[in-house]
PDB file of C-alpha atoms in Angstrom:
ATOM      1  CA  UNK A 239     162.731  55.574 -60.332  1.00 49.00           C
ATOM      2  CA  UNK A 240     159.844  57.024 -62.237  1.00 62.00           C
ATOM      3  CA  UNK A 241     162.067  59.873 -63.935  1.00 93.00           C
ATOM      4  CA  UNK A 242     164.732  58.091 -65.118  1.00 96.00           C
ATOM      5  CA  UNK A 243     164.905  54.821 -67.307  1.00 96.00           C
ATOM      6  CA  UNK A 244     167.668  52.420 -68.429  1.00 97.00           C
ATOM      7  CA  UNK A 245     167.355  50.573 -71.387  1.00 97.00           C
ATOM      8  CA  UNK A 246     168.482  47.225 -71.655  1.00 97.00           C
ATOM      9  CA  UNK A 247     168.526  46.247 -68.220  1.00 96.00           C
ATOM     10  CA  UNK A 248     170.726  43.795 -69.088  1.00 97.00           C
ATOM     11  CA  UNK A 249     172.734  43.027 -72.324  1.00 97.00           C
ATOM     12  CA  UNK A 250     175.520  40.701 -73.443  1.00 97.00           C
ATOM     13  CA  UNK A 251     177.369  41.082 -76.754  1.00 97.00           C
ATOM     14  CA  UNK A 252     180.708  40.076 -78.605  1.00 97.00           C
ATOM     15  CA  UNK A 253     184.043  40.777 -78.045  1.00 97.00           C
ATOM     16  CA  UNK A 254     184.655  44.296 -81.237  1.00 97.00           C
ATOM     17  CA  UNK A 255     180.506  44.578 -81.841  1.00 97.00           C
ATOM     18  CA  UNK A 256     179.410  48.107 -80.804  1.00 96.00           C
ATOM     19  CA  UNK A 257     176.961  49.236 -78.327  1.00 97.00           C
ATOM     20  CA  UNK A 258     174.936  51.715 -77.418  1.00 98.00           C
ATOM     21  CA  UNK A 259     172.885  52.479 -73.829  1.00 98.00           C
ATOM     22  CA  UNK A 260     170.136  54.890 -73.410  1.00 98.00           C
ATOM     23  CA  UNK A 261     169.071  56.769 -70.526  1.00 98.00           C
ATOM     24  CA  UNK A 262     165.340  58.998 -70.564  1.00 98.00           C
ATOM     25  CA  UNK A 263     164.695  61.901 -67.953  1.00 98.00           C
ATOM     26  CA  UNK A 264     161.274  63.079 -68.144  1.00 97.00           C
ATOM     27  CA  UNK A 265     162.447  65.939 -65.046  1.00 94.00           C
ATOM     28  CA  UNK A 266     164.153  67.967 -67.590  1.00 94.00           C
ATOM     29  CA  UNK A 267     167.199  68.101 -65.823  1.00 93.00           C
ATOM     30  CA  UNK A 268     169.504  69.858 -67.587  1.00 91.00           C
ATOM     31  CA  UNK A 269     172.673  67.536 -66.269  1.00 92.00           C
ATOM     32  CA  UNK A 270     173.370  64.111 -67.512  1.00 94.00           C
ATOM     33  CA  UNK A 271     175.870  61.672 -66.651  1.00 95.00           C
ATOM     34  CA  UNK A 272     177.157  57.789 -67.241  1.00 97.00           C
ATOM     35  CA  UNK A 273     178.655  56.530 -64.165  1.00 96.00           C
ATOM     36  CA  UNK A 274     180.255  52.753 -64.218  1.00 97.00           C
ATOM     37  CA  UNK A 275     180.346  50.816 -61.022  1.00 96.00           C
ATOM     38  CA  UNK A 276     182.906  48.169 -60.688  1.00 93.00           C
ATOM     39  CA  UNK A 277     184.410  46.399 -57.241  1.00 87.00           C
ATOM     40  CA  UNK A 278     187.425  47.993 -56.161  1.00 86.00           C
ATOM     41  CA  UNK A 279     186.402  51.125 -57.968  1.00 89.00           C
ATOM     42  CA  UNK A 280     183.013  52.387 -56.401  1.00 90.00           C
ATOM     43  CA  UNK A 281     181.222  54.574 -59.716  1.00 94.00           C
ATOM     44  CA  UNK A 282     183.660  56.307 -62.180  1.00 94.00           C
ATOM     45  CA  UNK A 283     182.392  58.678 -64.251  1.00 93.00           C
ATOM     46  CA  UNK A 284     182.705  58.122 -67.812  1.00 96.00           C
ATOM     47  CA  UNK A 285     181.197  60.733 -69.576  1.00 96.00           C
ATOM     48  CA  UNK A 286     178.704  64.092 -68.989  1.00 94.00           C
ATOM     49  CA  UNK A 287     176.522  66.186 -70.242  1.00 94.00           C
ATOM     50  CA  UNK A 288     175.358  70.103 -69.450  1.00 91.00           C
ATOM     51  CA  UNK A 289     173.043  70.824 -71.837  1.00 91.00           C
ATOM     52  CA  UNK A 290     171.725  69.538 -75.181  1.00 94.00           C
ATOM     53  CA  UNK A 291     174.871  68.716 -77.696  1.00 93.00           C
ATOM     54  CA  UNK A 292     177.082  69.703 -74.958  1.00 93.00           C
ATOM     55  CA  UNK A 293     178.936  66.858 -73.508  1.00 94.00           C
ATOM     56  CA  UNK A 294     182.823  65.894 -71.046  1.00 92.00           C
ATOM     57  CA  UNK A 295     185.056  63.748 -70.704  1.00 93.00           C
ATOM     58  CA  UNK A 296     184.864  62.112 -66.732  1.00 91.00           C
ATOM     59  CA  UNK A 297     188.222  60.259 -65.473  1.00 90.00           C
ATOM     60  CA  UNK A 298     187.328  57.110 -67.907  1.00 95.00           C
ATOM     61  CA  UNK A 299     185.718  58.153 -71.129  1.00 95.00           C
ATOM     62  CA  UNK A 300     188.666  56.103 -73.190  1.00 96.00           C
ATOM     63  CA  UNK A 301     186.177  53.730 -75.163  1.00 96.00           C
ATOM     64  CA  UNK A 302     183.276  55.432 -74.808  1.00 98.00           C
ATOM     65  CA  UNK A 303     181.684  58.365 -76.767  1.00 97.00           C
ATOM     66  CA  UNK A 304     178.314  60.041 -75.944  1.00 98.00           C
ATOM     67  CA  UNK A 305     175.797  62.073 -77.745  1.00 97.00           C
ATOM     68  CA  UNK A 306     172.507  63.924 -76.487  1.00 97.00           C
ATOM     69  CA  UNK A 307     170.308  65.334 -79.493  1.00 96.00           C
ATOM     70  CA  UNK A 308     167.677  66.479 -76.881  1.00 96.00           C
ATOM     71  CA  UNK A 309     167.550  67.030 -73.164  1.00 96.00           C
ATOM     72  CA  UNK A 310     165.809  63.493 -72.662  1.00 97.00           C
ATOM     73  CA  UNK A 311     167.433  61.288 -73.559  1.00 98.00           C
ATOM     74  CA  UNK A 312     171.982  60.801 -73.277  1.00 98.00           C
ATOM     75  CA  UNK A 313     173.123  58.021 -75.103  1.00 98.00           C
ATOM     76  CA  UNK A 314     176.794  56.268 -74.458  1.00 98.00           C
ATOM     77  CA  UNK A 315     178.395  54.673 -76.987  1.00 98.00           C
ATOM     78  CA  UNK A 316     180.958  51.428 -77.081  1.00 97.00           C
ATOM     79  CA  UNK A 317     182.335  51.421 -80.324  1.00 94.00           C
ATOM     80  CA  UNK A 318     184.165  48.391 -80.146  1.00 97.00           C
ATOM     81  CA  UNK A 319     183.327  46.562 -76.987  1.00 97.00           C
ATOM     82  CA  UNK A 320     185.896  44.665 -75.059  1.00 97.00           C
ATOM     83  CA  UNK A 321     186.042  42.464 -71.395  1.00 97.00           C
ATOM     84  CA  UNK A 322     186.958  45.432 -69.957  1.00 97.00           C
ATOM     85  CA  UNK A 323     183.896  47.113 -70.021  1.00 98.00           C
ATOM     86  CA  UNK A 324     182.187  44.146 -68.489  1.00 98.00           C
ATOM     87  CA  UNK A 325     180.234  46.001 -66.073  1.00 97.00           C
ATOM     88  CA  UNK A 326     176.870  47.948 -64.478  1.00 97.00           C
ATOM     89  CA  UNK A 327     176.861  51.167 -66.169  1.00 98.00           C
ATOM     90  CA  UNK A 328     174.344  53.508 -64.069  1.00 97.00           C
ATOM     91  CA  UNK A 329     172.686  57.071 -65.568  1.00 97.00           C
ATOM     92  CA  UNK A 330     172.462  59.681 -63.442  1.00 95.00           C
ATOM     93  CA  UNK A 331     170.489  63.234 -63.346  1.00 94.00           C
ATOM     94  CA  UNK A 332     171.186  66.644 -61.975  1.00 90.00           C
ATOM     95  CA  UNK A 333     169.993  69.975 -62.361  1.00 85.00           C
ATOM     96  CA  UNK A 334     173.210  71.102 -61.078  1.00 78.00           C
ATOM     97  CA  UNK A 335     173.592  70.756 -57.437  1.00 77.00           C
ATOM     98  CA  UNK A 336     175.846  67.310 -56.197  1.00 72.00           C
ATOM     99  CA  UNK A 337     173.239  67.084 -53.936  1.00 75.00           C
ATOM    100  CA  UNK A 338     170.301  66.742 -56.476  1.00 76.00           C
ATOM    101  CA  UNK A 339     171.642  63.470 -58.498  1.00 88.00           C
ATOM    102  CA  UNK A 340     169.075  61.244 -59.173  1.00 93.00           C
ATOM    103  CA  UNK A 341     170.541  57.300 -60.431  1.00 95.00           C
ATOM    104  CA  UNK A 342     168.576  55.289 -62.865  1.00 96.00           C
ATOM    105  CA  UNK A 343     168.486  51.933 -62.069  1.00 96.00           C
ATOM    106  CA  UNK A 344     171.380  50.478 -64.273  1.00 97.00           C
ATOM    107  CA  UNK A 345     172.762  48.556 -67.374  1.00 98.00           C
ATOM    108  CA  UNK A 346     174.292  45.299 -67.104  1.00 97.00           C
ATOM    109  CA  UNK A 347     176.854  44.631 -70.037  1.00 98.00           C
ATOM    110  CA  UNK A 348     178.795  41.471 -70.354  1.00 97.00           C
ATOM    111  CA  UNK A 349     181.274  41.683 -72.984  1.00 97.00           C
ATOM    112  CA  UNK A 350     182.342  38.197 -74.125  1.00 96.00           C
TER     113      UNK A 350
ATOM    114  CA  UNK B  97     193.734  57.874 -58.582  1.00 73.00           C
ATOM    115  CA  UNK B  98     190.994  57.530 -56.083  1.00 84.00           C
ATOM    116  CA  UNK B  99     190.180  60.936 -54.577  1.00 92.00           C
ATOM    117  CA  UNK B 100     188.058  59.180 -51.591  1.00 95.00           C
ATOM    118  CA  UNK B 101     188.796  55.949 -50.752  1.00 96.00           C
ATOM    119  CA  UNK B 102     186.529  53.738 -48.279  1.00 96.00           C
ATOM    120  CA  UNK B 103     188.810  51.552 -46.929  1.00 92.00           C
ATOM    121  CA  UNK B 104     186.555  48.727 -45.478  1.00 95.00           C
ATOM    122  CA  UNK B 105     184.837  46.714 -47.684  1.00 94.00           C
ATOM    123  CA  UNK B 106     182.203  45.366 -45.571  1.00 96.00           C
ATOM    124  CA  UNK B 107     180.720  45.784 -41.980  1.00 97.00           C
ATOM    125  CA  UNK B 108     178.652  43.260 -40.060  1.00 98.00           C
ATOM    126  CA  UNK B 109     176.671  44.625 -37.267  1.00 98.00           C
ATOM    127  CA  UNK B 110     173.905  43.273 -34.896  1.00 98.00           C
ATOM    128  CA  UNK B 111     170.528  44.655 -34.970  1.00 98.00           C
ATOM    129  CA  UNK B 112     170.139  47.098 -32.630  1.00 98.00           C
ATOM    130  CA  UNK B 113     173.936  48.464 -32.522  1.00 98.00           C
ATOM    131  CA  UNK B 114     175.271  51.429 -33.983  1.00 98.00           C
ATOM    132  CA  UNK B 115     177.313  50.831 -37.458  1.00 98.00           C
ATOM    133  CA  UNK B 116     180.144  52.972 -38.280  1.00 98.00           C
ATOM    134  CA  UNK B 117     181.424  53.514 -41.616  1.00 98.00           C
ATOM    135  CA  UNK B 118     184.451  55.580 -43.186  1.00 98.00           C
ATOM    136  CA  UNK B 119     185.454  57.345 -45.716  1.00 98.00           C
ATOM    137  CA  UNK B 120     188.987  59.563 -46.631  1.00 98.00           C
ATOM    138  CA  UNK B 121     189.248  61.770 -49.023  1.00 97.00           C
ATOM    139  CA  UNK B 122     192.823  63.247 -50.608  1.00 95.00           C
ATOM    140  CA  UNK B 123     191.790  66.851 -52.477  1.00 91.00           C
ATOM    141  CA  UNK B 124     191.438  69.328 -50.073  1.00 91.00           C
ATOM    142  CA  UNK B 125     189.441  71.089 -52.592  1.00 89.00           C
ATOM    143  CA  UNK B 126     186.334  68.860 -51.284  1.00 91.00           C
ATOM    144  CA  UNK B 127     183.391  71.072 -50.384  1.00 89.00           C
ATOM    145  CA  UNK B 128     180.658  68.891 -50.468  1.00 92.00           C
ATOM    146  CA  UNK B 129     180.077  64.932 -49.312  1.00 95.00           C
ATOM    147  CA  UNK B 130     177.706  62.524 -49.143  1.00 95.00           C
ATOM    148  CA  UNK B 131     176.609  58.987 -49.144  1.00 97.00           C
ATOM    149  CA  UNK B 132     174.952  56.979 -51.138  1.00 96.00           C
ATOM    150  CA  UNK B 133     173.187  53.669 -50.031  1.00 97.00           C
ATOM    151  CA  UNK B 134     173.095  51.068 -52.600  1.00 96.00           C
ATOM    152  CA  UNK B 135     170.630  48.354 -52.771  1.00 96.00           C
ATOM    153  CA  UNK B 136     171.427  45.348 -55.529  1.00 93.00           C
ATOM    154  CA  UNK B 137     169.621  45.773 -58.848  1.00 90.00           C
ATOM    155  CA  UNK B 138     168.955  48.974 -58.059  1.00 94.00           C
ATOM    156  CA  UNK B 139     170.677  52.706 -58.487  1.00 95.00           C
ATOM    157  CA  UNK B 140     172.386  54.348 -55.546  1.00 95.00           C
ATOM    158  CA  UNK B 141     169.665  56.633 -53.330  1.00 94.00           C
ATOM    159  CA  UNK B 142     171.022  59.753 -51.628  1.00 93.00           C
ATOM    160  CA  UNK B 143     170.705  59.379 -47.839  1.00 96.00           C
ATOM    161  CA  UNK B 144     172.775  62.397 -46.295  1.00 96.00           C
ATOM    162  CA  UNK B 145     174.809  65.051 -46.810  1.00 94.00           C
ATOM    163  CA  UNK B 146     177.916  67.706 -44.912  1.00 95.00           C
ATOM    164  CA  UNK B 147     178.730  70.839 -46.650  1.00 92.00           C
ATOM    165  CA  UNK B 148     182.355  71.833 -45.595  1.00 91.00           C
ATOM    166  CA  UNK B 149     180.947  74.415 -42.581  1.00 92.00           C
ATOM    167  CA  UNK B 150     179.725  71.855 -40.649  1.00 93.00           C
ATOM    168  CA  UNK B 151     181.439  69.423 -38.651  1.00 95.00           C
ATOM    169  CA  UNK B 152     177.997  67.274 -38.136  1.00 97.00           C
ATOM    170  CA  UNK B 153     174.844  66.287 -39.397  1.00 96.00           C
ATOM    171  CA  UNK B 154     171.870  64.741 -38.745  1.00 97.00           C
ATOM    172  CA  UNK B 155     168.712  63.416 -40.419  1.00 96.00           C
ATOM    173  CA  UNK B 156     167.094  60.404 -37.960  1.00 97.00           C
ATOM    174  CA  UNK B 157     168.755  57.244 -37.342  1.00 98.00           C
ATOM    175  CA  UNK B 158     172.011  58.609 -39.003  1.00 98.00           C
ATOM    176  CA  UNK B 159     174.850  61.328 -38.651  1.00 98.00           C
ATOM    177  CA  UNK B 160     177.668  62.232 -40.789  1.00 98.00           C
ATOM    178  CA  UNK B 161     180.955  63.529 -39.367  1.00 98.00           C
ATOM    179  CA  UNK B 162     183.254  65.498 -41.048  1.00 97.00           C
ATOM    180  CA  UNK B 163     186.344  66.460 -40.119  1.00 97.00           C
ATOM    181  CA  UNK B 164     188.286  68.603 -42.639  1.00 95.00           C
ATOM    182  CA  UNK B 165     191.920  68.607 -41.123  1.00 95.00           C
ATOM    183  CA  UNK B 166     192.518  64.945 -40.736  1.00 96.00           C
ATOM    184  CA  UNK B 167     190.317  64.760 -44.184  1.00 97.00           C
ATOM    185  CA  UNK B 168     187.889  62.147 -42.895  1.00 97.00           C
ATOM    186  CA  UNK B 169     184.180  61.717 -42.999  1.00 97.00           C
ATOM    187  CA  UNK B 170     181.897  59.017 -40.878  1.00 98.00           C
ATOM    188  CA  UNK B 171     178.711  57.479 -40.880  1.00 98.00           C
ATOM    189  CA  UNK B 172     176.714  56.465 -38.113  1.00 98.00           C
ATOM    190  CA  UNK B 173     174.006  54.385 -38.254  1.00 98.00           C
ATOM    191  CA  UNK B 174     172.101  54.250 -34.572  1.00 98.00           C
ATOM    192  CA  UNK B 175     170.402  51.757 -34.040  1.00 98.00           C
ATOM    193  CA  UNK B 176     170.720  49.419 -36.638  1.00 98.00           C
ATOM    194  CA  UNK B 177     168.678  47.539 -38.807  1.00 97.00           C
ATOM    195  CA  UNK B 178     168.021  44.911 -41.067  1.00 96.00           C
ATOM    196  CA  UNK B 179     166.278  47.204 -44.143  1.00 96.00           C
ATOM    197  CA  UNK B 180     170.317  48.843 -43.676  1.00 98.00           C
ATOM    198  CA  UNK B 181     171.610  46.031 -45.184  1.00 98.00           C
ATOM    199  CA  UNK B 182     173.452  47.540 -48.432  1.00 98.00           C
ATOM    200  CA  UNK B 183     175.857  48.983 -49.857  1.00 97.00           C
ATOM    201  CA  UNK B 184     177.165  52.503 -49.074  1.00 98.00           C
ATOM    202  CA  UNK B 185     179.027  54.903 -51.204  1.00 97.00           C
ATOM    203  CA  UNK B 186     181.164  58.210 -49.463  1.00 97.00           C
ATOM    204  CA  UNK B 187     181.536  60.444 -52.429  1.00 95.00           C
ATOM    205  CA  UNK B 188     182.524  64.437 -53.122  1.00 93.00           C
ATOM    206  CA  UNK B 189     182.741  67.652 -54.659  1.00 89.00           C
ATOM    207  CA  UNK B 190     184.314  70.011 -55.184  1.00 83.00           C
ATOM    208  CA  UNK B 191     183.519  74.165 -54.909  1.00 73.00           C
ATOM    209  CA  UNK B 192     184.526  75.162 -58.335  1.00 71.00           C
ATOM    210  CA  UNK B 193     182.441  76.009 -61.413  1.00 63.00           C
ATOM    211  CA  UNK B 194     184.266  72.778 -63.053  1.00 68.00           C
ATOM    212  CA  UNK B 195     184.272  70.537 -60.462  1.00 70.00           C
ATOM    213  CA  UNK B 196     180.845  71.820 -58.650  1.00 68.00           C
ATOM    214  CA  UNK B 197     178.186  68.667 -59.344  1.00 70.00           C
ATOM    215  CA  UNK B 198     180.386  66.083 -60.369  1.00 82.00           C
ATOM    216  CA  UNK B 199     180.555  63.617 -57.706  1.00 89.00           C
ATOM    217  CA  UNK B 200     183.615  61.720 -56.888  1.00 91.00           C
ATOM    218  CA  UNK B 201     182.743  58.257 -55.050  1.00 93.00           C
ATOM    219  CA  UNK B 202     184.238  55.605 -52.829  1.00 95.00           C
ATOM    220  CA  UNK B 203     184.107  52.110 -53.466  1.00 95.00           C
ATOM    221  CA  UNK B 204     181.811  51.477 -50.800  1.00 96.00           C
ATOM    222  CA  UNK B 205     180.920  49.787 -47.897  1.00 97.00           C
ATOM    223  CA  UNK B 206     178.536  47.047 -47.668  1.00 97.00           C
ATOM    224  CA  UNK B 207     176.625  46.321 -44.351  1.00 98.00           C
ATOM    225  CA  UNK B 208     175.265  43.449 -43.455  1.00 98.00           C
ATOM    226  CA  UNK B 209     172.932  43.493 -40.184  1.00 98.00           C
ATOM    227  CA  UNK B 210     172.310  40.317 -38.550  1.00 96.00           C
ATOM    228  CA  UNK B 211     169.094  39.510 -36.405  1.00 91.00           C
TER     229      UNK B 211
END
């Protein structure tokens, strides 16, 4: 969707290296979320943000950090990538209601 | 521990017939339920939703039913079309200030519509 873009779309990285995924929105939505999708688990919330510099943990936050210095950008960082973090990562934006979510197209991350 | 469960990982249905997808939840504080559809290499897109004050919501070929006492909801697609082949996720949200807007997802059901 044009209102939300994720970069990169694909990345292969080595165990132990830092990785940053970017989510950019043009909708000026207050809320931004990072989810990971894994077989058998659906989408699980990693971290979310409810405003600039306001972030909180989701259900699978270990090994991840986030930053939001501008309304439009939400960064997800894997400080030291592990093979268990191989996944598809989705960013979502919302005005604050559960029915207002828009998802990005995802980033497929492979940690070797 | 998953609070939203979709116990059927896959469903195959003939074109023109009804598709029924099921979803169970364990958290009685969930107040809003949604279905998302996902094609390969794309993000999930919103399909239909229902709030806990209703037991049915209809939108064209898609109907969602909610049984609060059983903590169960289902999505009916009638008639099924080849373009409906996708993964369908059930999601839920609570009504409290802490949970409102944060979605819990099920594992998904892969639907394949055959000619």
